[in-house]
Amino acid sequence: MKHPSYIFVVGGVISGVGKGITSSSIAKILQDRGVRVTALKIDPYVNVDAGTMNPTEHGEVFVLDDGYETDQDMGNYERFLNTSLSSRNYMTTGRVYQAVIANERALKYKGACVQVVPHVPLEVVARIEAAQREANAEVTVIEIGGTIGEYENILFLEAARMMKLRDPDHVAFVMVSYLPTPGSLGEMKTKPTQHSVRTLNASGIQPDIVIARSTLALDEKRKQKISYFCNVSEDHVIAAPDIKSIYDVPLNFERENLSDKLGKILHVKLGAKNGGTKQWVQFTNKIKNAKDTVKIAMVGKYFETGAFVLSDAYLSVIEAVKYSACAYGKRAEIEWVNAGEFEKPARPRGASGAGGNPASVARLLRYDGIIVPGGFGSRGVEGKIAAIRFAREKKIPYFGLCYGMQLAVIEFARHAAGMPSATTRENNPKSDCCIIDIMETQREKMDKQDFGGTMRLGTYPCTLMRGTIAQGAYRKSTIHERHRHRYEVNPKFISQLEVAGLIFSGKSPDGTLMEIAELPKSEHPFFLGTQFHPEFLARPLQPHPLFTEFIKAAIAHAKAKRKK
Ligand code: GLN
């Protein structure tokens, strides 16, 4: 076994400047040089996992194979490294404290007084090492969430410092900093970076590399300044200007020979440098240069936060669409459609007649394909159902993900299978026409208000029916996909739905859970929903077969529209 090395990635000045992409890219450039890598994310929240967080605040909840609900950065790691990670690769303050307290209750500290320092950082170190061992990684990249100077991440920095002290030749620190260019000055400023490095120094940590994020590339003078004042050699200051595609970041890093520099700092022997793997370079060129577009509407509810549209809540879906469009040499143009728009405003009390005018679903005609992604609760549901109905009746390719599948089944039940009151138990607990019902295993948990990490989570097998769209796309009879839901298609109504023409083309191997619903190709070019989340397994170099099939149908639909 080669000596394990660790790279800690920390952020300075402001958050949101690409620490996750930096960490993914660092791991990737080392992987491209033949090094066995793994990547970890540390989030300073007290939440035990990301599953209980609202996506408008925190972005997408990314689910791993083993069912752990994590931060969206884990998705970036998996996509850049083309690998699957486990719960060992993610931790939060809540998770760490939970483990320390459980150990204390189990007398694991043998009667010692258990203290915040050193016991908490030691638990962090143990977890980092466990992830390294599980992946048998030569280099482990660890992203510490938050920004330097925040109270929340101090214990994690303490853990990193302890690891450096123990093994100074095999631990490196990368600081991702931001250099603002105030409009009034027109000059890029290094001072905030200098202050951040000093603050990091106060935790006993000196960065080896500074990644200088800025709108334009850093010039020599600024590199020198950062070098002098931050105590980092000039060639360890790496320019990271804004670029069009995140997938170019590893290639940009390599223009500054970052893998060689890290290899030297960590005493890691690297394989030949081939300018990024050929396939990756091809992919990045294709994704940047595609001119022809395929227009996709995402109909959902988590889009608005104040005056901003927050697409982060659906990050993996967006990327999955992009990869599949790219596979056909197209650029995905994704537009956000607020489902609420299609709902009739509530009728004022005492008023007669219909309520106000909802936006017409006919605006969906301009898209080549429609997606309803995952979701929870009743807001926007009737609008989503209206959009799905329109897609079905107008034969616009439709792809439903999790909630998007459940709502498609409800829509079909209401308007094509003679069950006008069809609904989901999630929104109508008392209804006697719950086409979508709570899973038996979930009922008790809900009653006990045991919400954290208790949904049907992670990877489950699914058997495909021959001759269906799903089976044609996967070209397999059994698949494995990641789940995150509490409700399922109610077995009581399955035969009624089937008789009306809906096909359950994917089922759990014992045949009890409906995992994919679709309409036959003779009825509709692509009307399909999955109870699982295929977006979590889409990778740049391995687009997801269902997304690719959907995009194919969308492209064909666009062509047919043009001919009309
Ligand atoms: N709310 C639905 C359920 O819990 C769907 C969940 C989802 O879309 N992830 O079953």
Coordinates of C-alpha atoms and ligand atoms in Angstrom, one line a residue:
M1 CA 0.0 0.0 0.0
K2 CA 1.3 3.4 -1.0
H3 CA 1.6 6.0 1.8
P4 CA -1.8 7.9 1.9
S5 CA -1.8 11.6 1.4
Y6 CA -4.5 14.2 2.1
I7 CA -5.4 17.5 0.5
F8 CA -7.6 19.8 2.4
V9 CA -9.5 22.4 0.4
V10 CA -10.7 25.4 2.3
G11 CA -12.5 28.6 1.2
G12 CA -11.6 32.2 1.9
V13 CA -13.3 35.6 1.5
I14 CA -16.8 34.5 0.3
S15 CA -18.7 31.3 -0.2
G16 CA -20.0 30.1 -3.5
V17 CA -16.9 30.6 -5.6
G18 CA -16.4 27.0 -6.5
K19 CA -14.8 25.1 -3.7
G20 CA -16.7 22.0 -4.7
I21 CA -15.7 22.2 -8.4
T22 CA -12.1 23.0 -7.3
S23 CA -12.0 19.9 -5.1
S24 CA -13.6 17.7 -7.8
S25 CA -11.1 19.0 -10.3
I26 CA -8.1 18.5 -8.1
A27 CA -9.1 14.9 -7.5
K28 CA -9.7 14.5 -11.2
I29 CA -6.3 15.8 -12.4
L30 CA -4.6 13.4 -10.0
Q31 CA -6.9 10.5 -11.1
D32 CA -6.0 11.3 -14.7
R33 CA -2.4 10.8 -13.8
G34 CA -3.0 7.3 -12.5
V35 CA -3.4 8.1 -8.8
R36 CA -6.1 6.3 -6.8
V37 CA -8.2 9.1 -5.3
T38 CA -11.3 9.7 -3.3
A39 CA -13.1 12.8 -2.2
L40 CA -14.9 13.9 1.0
K41 CA -17.1 16.7 1.9
I42 CA -17.4 18.2 5.4
D43 CA -20.5 20.4 6.0
P44 CA -20.4 22.4 9.2
Y45 CA -24.2 22.2 9.8
V46 CA -25.7 20.6 12.9
N47 CA -28.1 18.6 10.7
V48 CA -27.1 15.0 10.8
D49 CA -27.4 14.8 7.0
A50 CA -28.7 17.0 4.3
G51 CA -32.0 15.1 4.0
T52 CA -34.0 17.5 6.3
M53 CA -32.9 20.7 4.6
N54 CA -35.0 22.7 2.2
P55 CA -33.5 22.7 -1.3
T56 CA -34.2 26.4 -1.7
E57 CA -31.8 27.1 1.1
H58 CA -29.3 24.4 0.6
G59 CA -29.6 23.2 -3.0
E60 CA -30.2 19.7 -4.1
V61 CA -30.1 16.8 -1.7
F62 CA -27.9 14.3 -3.4
V63 CA -28.4 10.6 -2.5
L64 CA -25.6 8.1 -2.5
D65 CA -25.8 4.3 -3.3
D66 CA -26.0 3.5 0.4
G67 CA -28.9 5.9 0.9
Y68 CA -27.1 8.7 2.7
E69 CA -28.5 12.1 1.9
T70 CA -25.8 14.6 1.2
D71 CA -24.8 17.9 -0.2
Q72 CA -24.9 18.5 -3.9
D73 CA -21.1 18.6 -4.1
M74 CA -21.0 14.9 -3.6
G75 CA -22.7 14.7 -7.0
N76 CA -19.9 16.8 -8.5
Y77 CA -17.3 14.5 -7.1
E78 CA -19.1 11.4 -8.5
R79 CA -19.6 13.1 -11.9
F80 CA -16.0 14.3 -12.2
L81 CA -14.4 11.1 -10.9
N82 CA -16.9 8.8 -12.7
T83 CA -17.2 6.8 -9.5
S84 CA -19.8 6.1 -6.7
L85 CA -19.0 7.2 -3.2
S86 CA -20.4 6.2 0.2
S87 CA -21.6 7.7 3.4
R88 CA -18.0 7.6 4.6
N89 CA -17.3 10.4 2.2
Y90 CA -19.6 12.9 3.8
M91 CA -19.9 14.3 7.3
T92 CA -21.6 17.1 9.2
T93 CA -21.1 18.6 12.6
G94 CA -24.3 16.8 13.7
R95 CA -23.0 13.4 12.5
V96 CA -19.7 13.8 14.2
Y97 CA -21.2 14.9 17.5
Q98 CA -23.8 12.1 17.3
A99 CA -20.9 9.6 17.0
V100 CA -18.9 11.1 19.8
I101 CA -21.9 11.1 22.1
A102 CA -22.8 7.5 21.2
N103 CA -19.2 6.4 21.9
E104 CA -19.4 8.1 25.3
R105 CA -22.6 6.4 26.1
A106 CA -21.0 3.1 25.1
L107 CA -18.0 3.7 27.4
K108 CA -15.7 3.8 24.5
Y109 CA -13.6 6.6 26.0
K110 CA -13.0 4.4 29.0
G111 CA -14.1 6.9 31.7
A112 CA -12.2 9.9 30.3
C113 CA -13.7 13.3 30.4
V114 CA -14.9 13.7 26.8
Q115 CA -14.0 17.2 25.5
V116 CA -14.7 19.2 22.4
V117 CA -11.0 19.3 21.8
P118 CA -9.4 16.8 21.2
H119 CA -12.3 14.2 21.0
V120 CA -14.3 15.9 18.4
P121 CA -11.4 16.6 15.9
L122 CA -10.1 13.1 16.6
E123 CA -13.5 11.7 15.5
V124 CA -13.2 13.8 12.3
V125 CA -9.7 12.4 11.7
A126 CA -10.9 8.8 12.2
R127 CA -13.7 9.4 9.7
I128 CA -11.4 10.8 7.1
E129 CA -9.1 7.8 7.5
A130 CA -11.9 5.4 7.3
A131 CA -13.0 6.9 4.0
Q132 CA -9.4 6.7 2.8
R133 CA -9.2 3.0 3.7
E134 CA -12.5 2.2 2.2
A135 CA -11.4 3.6 -1.2
N136 CA -7.8 2.4 -0.7
A137 CA -7.0 5.9 -1.9
E138 CA -3.5 7.2 -2.3
V139 CA -4.7 10.8 -2.3
T140 CA -7.8 11.8 -0.4
V141 CA -9.3 15.3 -1.1
I142 CA -11.3 16.8 1.7
E143 CA -13.4 19.9 1.2
I144 CA -14.2 21.8 4.3
G145 CA -17.5 23.6 3.9
G146 CA -18.0 27.2 4.9
T147 CA -15.5 30.1 4.8
I148 CA -12.4 30.7 6.8
G149 CA -13.1 32.8 9.9
E150 CA -16.5 31.2 10.6
Y151 CA -17.0 29.7 14.0
E152 CA -18.7 26.6 12.6
N153 CA -15.7 25.0 10.8
I154 CA -13.0 25.5 13.4
L155 CA -13.1 22.0 14.7
F156 CA -12.6 20.6 11.2
L157 CA -9.6 22.9 10.7
E158 CA -8.3 21.6 14.0
A159 CA -8.6 18.1 12.7
A160 CA -6.7 19.1 9.5
R161 CA -4.0 20.7 11.6
M162 CA -3.6 17.6 13.7
M163 CA -3.2 15.5 10.6
K164 CA -0.5 17.8 9.2
L165 CA 1.4 17.8 12.5
R166 CA 1.4 14.0 12.4
D167 CA 2.4 13.5 8.8
P168 CA 3.8 16.8 7.4
D169 CA 5.0 15.4 4.1
H170 CA 1.7 14.0 3.2
V171 CA -0.8 16.7 4.0
A172 CA -1.4 19.8 1.8
F173 CA -3.7 22.7 2.1
V174 CA -5.4 24.4 -0.8
M175 CA -7.1 27.7 -0.2
V176 CA -9.8 28.8 -2.7
S177 CA -9.9 32.6 -2.5
Y178 CA -11.8 35.3 -4.3
L179 CA -10.3 38.5 -5.7
P180 CA -12.9 41.1 -6.3
T181 CA -12.6 43.8 -8.9
P182 CA -14.7 46.7 -7.6
G183 CA -16.5 48.5 -10.5
S184 CA -15.4 51.9 -9.3
L185 CA -11.7 51.0 -9.3
G186 CA -11.5 48.6 -12.2
E187 CA -8.6 46.9 -10.3
M188 CA -8.4 43.4 -8.9
K189 CA -7.8 43.5 -5.2
T190 CA -5.8 41.0 -3.2
K191 CA -6.3 42.3 0.3
P192 CA -9.3 40.1 1.2
T193 CA -7.2 37.1 0.3
Q194 CA -4.4 38.3 2.4
H195 CA -6.7 38.7 5.4
S196 CA -8.2 35.2 4.8
V197 CA -4.8 33.6 4.8
R198 CA -3.9 35.4 8.0
T199 CA -7.1 34.1 9.6
L200 CA -6.3 30.6 8.4
N201 CA -2.8 31.0 9.9
A202 CA -4.5 31.7 13.2
S203 CA -5.8 28.2 13.1
G204 CA -2.2 27.0 12.7
I205 CA -2.5 26.3 9.0
Q206 CA -0.5 27.6 6.1
P207 CA -1.9 27.1 2.6
D208 CA 0.5 25.4 0.2
I209 CA -1.6 26.5 -2.9
V210 CA -3.8 29.5 -3.4
I211 CA -6.5 29.1 -6.1
A212 CA -7.3 32.7 -7.1
R213 CA -10.9 32.9 -8.2
S214 CA -11.8 36.0 -10.1
T215 CA -13.7 37.2 -13.2
L216 CA -10.5 37.7 -15.2
A217 CA -7.2 35.7 -14.9
L218 CA -4.8 37.0 -12.3
D219 CA -1.8 38.9 -13.7
E220 CA 1.8 38.5 -12.6
K221 CA 1.7 41.5 -10.3
R222 CA -1.2 40.1 -8.4
K223 CA 0.5 36.7 -8.2
Q224 CA 3.6 38.3 -6.7
K225 CA 1.5 40.2 -4.2
I226 CA -0.3 37.1 -3.0
S227 CA 3.0 35.3 -2.9
Y228 CA 4.7 38.0 -0.7
F229 CA 1.8 38.6 1.7
C230 CA 0.5 35.1 2.0
N231 CA 3.8 33.3 2.2
V232 CA 3.1 31.1 -0.8
S233 CA 5.5 30.7 -3.7
E234 CA 4.5 32.5 -6.8
D235 CA 4.0 29.3 -8.9
H236 CA 1.7 28.0 -6.2
V237 CA -0.7 30.8 -6.8
I238 CA -3.1 29.4 -9.5
A239 CA -5.3 31.6 -11.6
A240 CA -8.9 30.4 -11.8
P241 CA -10.9 33.0 -13.8
D242 CA -14.6 32.5 -14.5
I243 CA -15.1 30.2 -17.4
K244 CA -18.1 29.0 -19.5
S245 CA -18.1 25.4 -18.5
I246 CA -17.2 23.9 -15.1
Y247 CA -15.8 20.9 -16.9
D248 CA -12.9 23.0 -18.2
V249 CA -11.6 23.6 -14.7
P250 CA -9.4 20.5 -14.5
L251 CA -8.0 21.4 -17.9
N252 CA -7.3 24.9 -16.8
F253 CA -5.6 23.7 -13.6
E254 CA -3.3 21.5 -15.7
R255 CA -2.3 24.5 -17.9
E256 CA -0.7 25.6 -14.6
N257 CA 0.7 22.1 -14.0
L258 CA -1.2 21.8 -10.7
S259 CA -1.0 18.0 -10.6
D260 CA 2.8 18.2 -10.8
K261 CA 2.9 20.8 -8.0
L262 CA 0.6 18.8 -5.7
G263 CA 2.6 15.6 -6.5
K264 CA 5.8 17.3 -5.3
I265 CA 4.2 18.7 -2.2
L266 CA 2.8 15.3 -1.2
H267 CA 5.6 13.2 -2.5
V268 CA 3.2 11.3 -4.7
K269 CA 4.6 9.7 -7.9
L270 CA 2.4 10.6 -10.9
G271 CA 1.9 8.8 -14.1
A272 CA 2.3 10.4 -17.6
K273 CA 0.5 13.6 -18.3
N274 CA -1.7 13.4 -21.3
G275 CA -3.6 16.7 -21.1
G276 CA -6.6 15.2 -19.4
T277 CA -8.1 12.0 -20.8
K278 CA -9.0 12.2 -24.4
Q279 CA -12.7 11.5 -23.7
W280 CA -12.9 14.3 -21.2
V281 CA -11.4 16.8 -23.6
Q282 CA -13.8 15.6 -26.3
F283 CA -16.7 16.0 -24.0
T284 CA -15.8 19.5 -22.9
N285 CA -15.4 20.6 -26.5
K286 CA -18.6 19.1 -27.5
I287 CA -20.5 20.7 -24.6
K288 CA -19.1 24.1 -25.3
N289 CA -19.4 24.1 -29.0
A290 CA -22.9 22.7 -29.6
K291 CA -25.0 25.3 -31.3
D292 CA -28.2 23.6 -32.0
T293 CA -30.5 23.5 -29.0
V294 CA -33.1 21.2 -27.6
K295 CA -35.6 23.1 -25.4
I296 CA -36.7 21.5 -22.2
A297 CA -39.2 22.9 -19.7
M298 CA -38.7 22.0 -16.0
V299 CA -42.0 22.3 -14.3
G300 CA -41.5 22.6 -10.5
K301 CA -41.8 24.7 -7.4
Y302 CA -38.4 25.2 -5.8
F303 CA -37.3 27.9 -8.2
E304 CA -37.8 31.1 -6.4
T305 CA -35.9 32.5 -3.5
G306 CA -36.5 36.2 -3.1
A307 CA -35.7 37.8 -6.4
F308 CA -33.6 34.9 -7.6
V309 CA -34.3 31.8 -9.5
L310 CA -32.6 28.9 -7.7
S311 CA -31.8 26.1 -10.1
D312 CA -29.4 24.5 -7.7
A313 CA -32.2 22.5 -6.2
Y314 CA -32.2 20.4 -9.4
L315 CA -28.5 20.4 -10.2
S316 CA -28.2 16.7 -11.1
V317 CA -31.3 16.9 -13.3
I318 CA -29.8 19.8 -15.2
E319 CA -26.5 18.1 -15.7
A320 CA -28.1 14.8 -16.7
V321 CA -30.1 16.7 -19.4
K322 CA -26.9 18.4 -20.6
Y323 CA -24.9 15.2 -20.9
S324 CA -27.6 13.5 -23.0
A325 CA -28.2 16.5 -25.2
C326 CA -24.4 16.7 -25.7
A327 CA -24.4 13.0 -26.7
Y328 CA -26.5 14.2 -29.7
G329 CA -24.3 17.2 -30.3
K330 CA -27.0 19.6 -28.9
R331 CA -27.0 22.2 -26.3
A332 CA -29.8 21.8 -23.7
E333 CA -31.7 25.0 -23.2
I334 CA -33.6 24.5 -19.9
E335 CA -36.3 26.9 -18.9
W336 CA -37.9 27.0 -15.4
V337 CA -41.6 27.0 -15.4
N338 CA -43.3 27.6 -12.1
A339 CA -46.0 25.0 -11.7
G340 CA -48.1 27.4 -9.6
E341 CA -48.7 29.5 -12.8
F342 CA -51.0 26.8 -14.1
E343 CA -53.2 26.7 -11.1
K344 CA -56.5 28.5 -10.8
P345 CA -56.3 31.1 -8.0
A346 CA -58.6 30.1 -5.1
R347 CA -62.1 31.4 -5.6
P348 CA -62.8 34.2 -3.2
R349 CA -65.4 33.2 -0.6
G350 CA -68.9 33.9 -1.7
A351 CA -67.8 34.6 -5.3
S352 CA -69.4 32.7 -8.1
G353 CA -68.0 31.3 -11.2
A354 CA -64.4 30.2 -11.9
G355 CA -61.5 32.0 -10.2
G356 CA -59.0 34.3 -12.0
N357 CA -57.2 33.3 -15.2
P358 CA -54.3 30.9 -14.7
A359 CA -51.5 31.1 -17.3
S360 CA -52.3 28.8 -20.1
V361 CA -50.5 25.5 -20.2
A362 CA -50.4 26.1 -24.0
R363 CA -47.2 28.0 -23.4
L364 CA -45.6 24.5 -23.0
L365 CA -46.1 24.0 -26.8
R366 CA -42.8 25.9 -27.4
Y367 CA -40.8 23.2 -25.7
D368 CA -39.4 20.0 -27.2
G369 CA -39.7 18.1 -23.9
I370 CA -41.1 18.5 -20.4
I371 CA -39.7 17.3 -17.1
V372 CA -41.4 17.3 -13.7
P373 CA -38.7 16.6 -11.2
G374 CA -38.9 15.3 -7.7
G375 CA -40.7 17.2 -5.0
F376 CA -42.8 17.1 -1.8
G377 CA -46.1 18.5 -0.6
S378 CA -49.1 20.1 -2.2
R379 CA -47.8 23.4 -3.5
G380 CA -47.9 23.5 -7.3
V381 CA -49.2 20.0 -7.6
E382 CA -52.3 20.8 -9.6
G383 CA -50.2 22.9 -11.9
K384 CA -47.8 20.1 -12.5
I385 CA -50.7 17.7 -13.2
A386 CA -52.1 20.2 -15.7
A387 CA -48.7 20.4 -17.4
I388 CA -48.5 16.5 -17.5
R389 CA -51.9 16.3 -19.0
F390 CA -51.0 18.8 -21.7
A391 CA -47.8 16.8 -22.5
R392 CA -49.8 13.6 -22.7
E393 CA -52.6 14.9 -24.8
K394 CA -50.4 17.0 -27.1
K395 CA -47.8 14.1 -27.4
I396 CA -44.9 16.3 -26.1
P397 CA -42.1 14.0 -24.7
Y398 CA -42.6 13.9 -20.9
F399 CA -40.2 12.6 -18.3
G400 CA -41.3 12.4 -14.7
L401 CA -38.8 11.9 -11.9
C402 CA -40.1 10.5 -8.6
Y403 CA -42.9 12.9 -7.8
G404 CA -43.0 13.5 -11.5
M405 CA -43.8 9.8 -12.0
Q406 CA -46.4 9.7 -9.2
L407 CA -48.2 12.8 -10.5
A408 CA -48.2 11.3 -14.1
V409 CA -49.9 8.2 -12.7
I410 CA -52.4 10.4 -10.9
E411 CA -53.0 12.4 -14.1
F412 CA -53.5 9.2 -16.1
A413 CA -55.9 7.8 -13.5
R414 CA -58.0 11.0 -13.5
H415 CA -58.2 11.7 -17.2
A416 CA -57.7 8.4 -18.9
A417 CA -58.7 5.7 -16.4
G418 CA -62.0 7.1 -15.1
M419 CA -60.8 7.9 -11.6
P420 CA -61.5 11.7 -11.4
S421 CA -60.7 12.0 -7.7
A422 CA -57.3 10.2 -8.0
T423 CA -54.7 11.7 -5.6
T424 CA -51.8 11.0 -3.3
R425 CA -52.0 10.3 0.4
E426 CA -49.3 12.8 0.8
N427 CA -51.7 15.7 0.1
N428 CA -55.1 14.1 0.8
P429 CA -54.7 11.8 3.8
K430 CA -58.4 11.1 4.0
S431 CA -59.2 10.4 0.4
D432 CA -60.5 6.9 -0.6
C433 CA -58.8 7.2 -4.1
C434 CA -55.2 7.4 -3.2
I435 CA -53.6 6.1 -6.3
I436 CA -50.3 7.0 -4.7
D437 CA -50.2 5.8 -1.1
I438 CA -47.8 5.7 1.8
M439 CA -45.6 2.7 1.8
E440 CA -46.4 0.3 4.7
T441 CA -42.9 0.6 6.1
Q442 CA -43.2 4.4 6.2
R443 CA -46.4 4.8 8.0
E444 CA -45.0 4.1 11.5
K445 CA -42.1 6.4 11.0
M446 CA -44.3 9.2 10.0
D447 CA -46.6 8.6 13.0
K448 CA -43.5 8.8 15.3
Q449 CA -42.3 11.9 13.5
D450 CA -39.2 10.0 12.7
F451 CA -38.3 12.0 9.6
G452 CA -34.5 12.1 9.4
G453 CA -32.9 9.5 7.0
T454 CA -36.0 7.3 7.0
M455 CA -37.4 7.5 3.5
R456 CA -36.9 4.6 1.1
L457 CA -33.4 5.6 0.3
G458 CA -30.5 4.5 -1.9
T459 CA -30.0 1.9 -4.5
Y460 CA -32.6 -0.9 -5.2
P461 CA -32.8 -3.3 -8.1
C462 CA -35.6 -3.1 -10.6
T463 CA -36.7 -5.6 -13.2
L464 CA -37.6 -4.3 -16.6
M465 CA -40.4 -5.6 -18.9
R466 CA -39.3 -6.6 -22.3
G467 CA -40.3 -4.6 -25.3
T468 CA -40.9 -1.4 -23.4
I469 CA -39.2 2.1 -23.8
A470 CA -37.4 1.6 -20.5
Q471 CA -35.9 -1.8 -21.5
G472 CA -35.0 -0.5 -24.9
A473 CA -33.1 2.3 -23.4
Y474 CA -31.2 0.3 -20.7
R475 CA -30.8 -2.8 -22.9
K476 CA -30.8 -4.8 -19.7
S477 CA -33.3 -6.8 -17.8
T478 CA -32.3 -5.7 -14.3
I479 CA -31.1 -2.2 -13.3
H480 CA -30.0 -0.5 -10.1
E481 CA -31.1 3.0 -9.3
R482 CA -31.2 5.4 -6.4
H483 CA -34.4 6.3 -4.5
R484 CA -35.7 8.9 -2.1
H485 CA -39.4 8.7 -1.4
R486 CA -42.1 7.6 1.1
Y487 CA -45.0 7.0 -1.2
E488 CA -45.6 4.4 -4.0
V489 CA -48.2 3.4 -6.5
N490 CA -51.0 1.8 -4.6
P491 CA -51.2 -1.9 -5.4
K492 CA -55.0 -1.8 -5.2
F493 CA -55.2 0.3 -8.4
I494 CA -52.6 -1.3 -10.5
S495 CA -54.8 -3.5 -12.6
Q496 CA -57.3 -0.7 -13.2
L497 CA -54.5 1.5 -14.5
E498 CA -53.1 -1.3 -16.6
V499 CA -56.4 -2.1 -18.2
A500 CA -56.7 1.6 -19.1
G501 CA -53.3 1.4 -20.9
L502 CA -50.6 2.4 -18.5
I503 CA -47.6 0.0 -18.5
F504 CA -45.5 -0.6 -15.4
S505 CA -42.3 -1.4 -17.3
G506 CA -40.1 -1.5 -14.2
K507 CA -40.9 -3.3 -10.9
S508 CA -39.1 -4.3 -7.8
P509 CA -37.9 -7.9 -8.3
D510 CA -40.7 -9.3 -6.1
G511 CA -43.2 -7.4 -8.3
T512 CA -44.7 -5.4 -5.5
L513 CA -43.3 -1.9 -6.1
M514 CA -44.0 0.0 -9.4
E515 CA -40.7 1.7 -10.3
I516 CA -41.3 2.8 -13.9
A517 CA -44.6 3.8 -15.6
E518 CA -44.9 4.5 -19.3
L519 CA -47.3 4.7 -22.2
P520 CA -46.8 2.5 -25.2
K521 CA -44.9 4.1 -28.1
S522 CA -48.0 3.7 -30.3
E523 CA -49.8 6.1 -27.9
H524 CA -47.2 8.6 -27.2
P525 CA -43.6 9.1 -28.4
F526 CA -42.2 9.3 -24.8
F527 CA -44.4 9.4 -21.7
L528 CA -42.4 7.9 -18.9
G529 CA -41.9 8.3 -15.2
T530 CA -39.5 6.7 -12.7
Q531 CA -40.1 6.2 -9.0
F532 CA -36.3 6.5 -8.6
H533 CA -34.0 9.4 -9.4
P534 CA -32.0 8.5 -12.6
E535 CA -30.3 11.9 -12.5
F536 CA -28.0 10.7 -9.6
L537 CA -26.3 8.3 -11.9
A538 CA -25.8 10.4 -15.0
R539 CA -22.1 11.1 -15.6
P540 CA -20.4 13.3 -18.2
L541 CA -18.8 10.3 -19.9
Q542 CA -21.8 8.0 -19.3
P543 CA -25.0 9.9 -20.0
H544 CA -28.0 8.2 -18.4
P545 CA -29.9 5.9 -20.9
L546 CA -33.3 7.2 -19.9
F547 CA -32.3 10.8 -20.2
T548 CA -30.8 10.0 -23.6
E549 CA -34.0 8.3 -24.7
F550 CA -36.0 11.3 -23.6
I551 CA -33.7 13.8 -25.4
K552 CA -33.9 11.6 -28.5
A553 CA -37.7 11.9 -28.4
A554 CA -37.5 15.6 -27.8
I555 CA -35.2 16.1 -30.8
A556 CA -37.6 14.1 -32.9
H557 CA -40.5 16.1 -31.6
A558 CA -38.8 19.4 -32.5
K559 CA -38.1 18.2 -36.0
A560 CA -41.7 17.1 -36.5
K561 CA -42.8 20.5 -35.2
R562 CA -40.6 22.3 -37.7
K563 CA -42.1 20.3 -40.6
K564 CA -45.6 21.2 -39.7
Ligands
GLN1 N1 -43.1 13.2 -2.2 C1 -42.9 12.0 -2.9 C2 -42.6 10.8 -2.0 O1 -42.2 11.1 -0.9 C3 -41.9 12.1 -4.0 C4 -40.5 12.3 -3.5 C5 -39.5 12.8 -4.5 O2 -39.9 13.2 -5.5 N2 -38.2 12.6 -4.2 O3 -42.9 9.7 -2.3

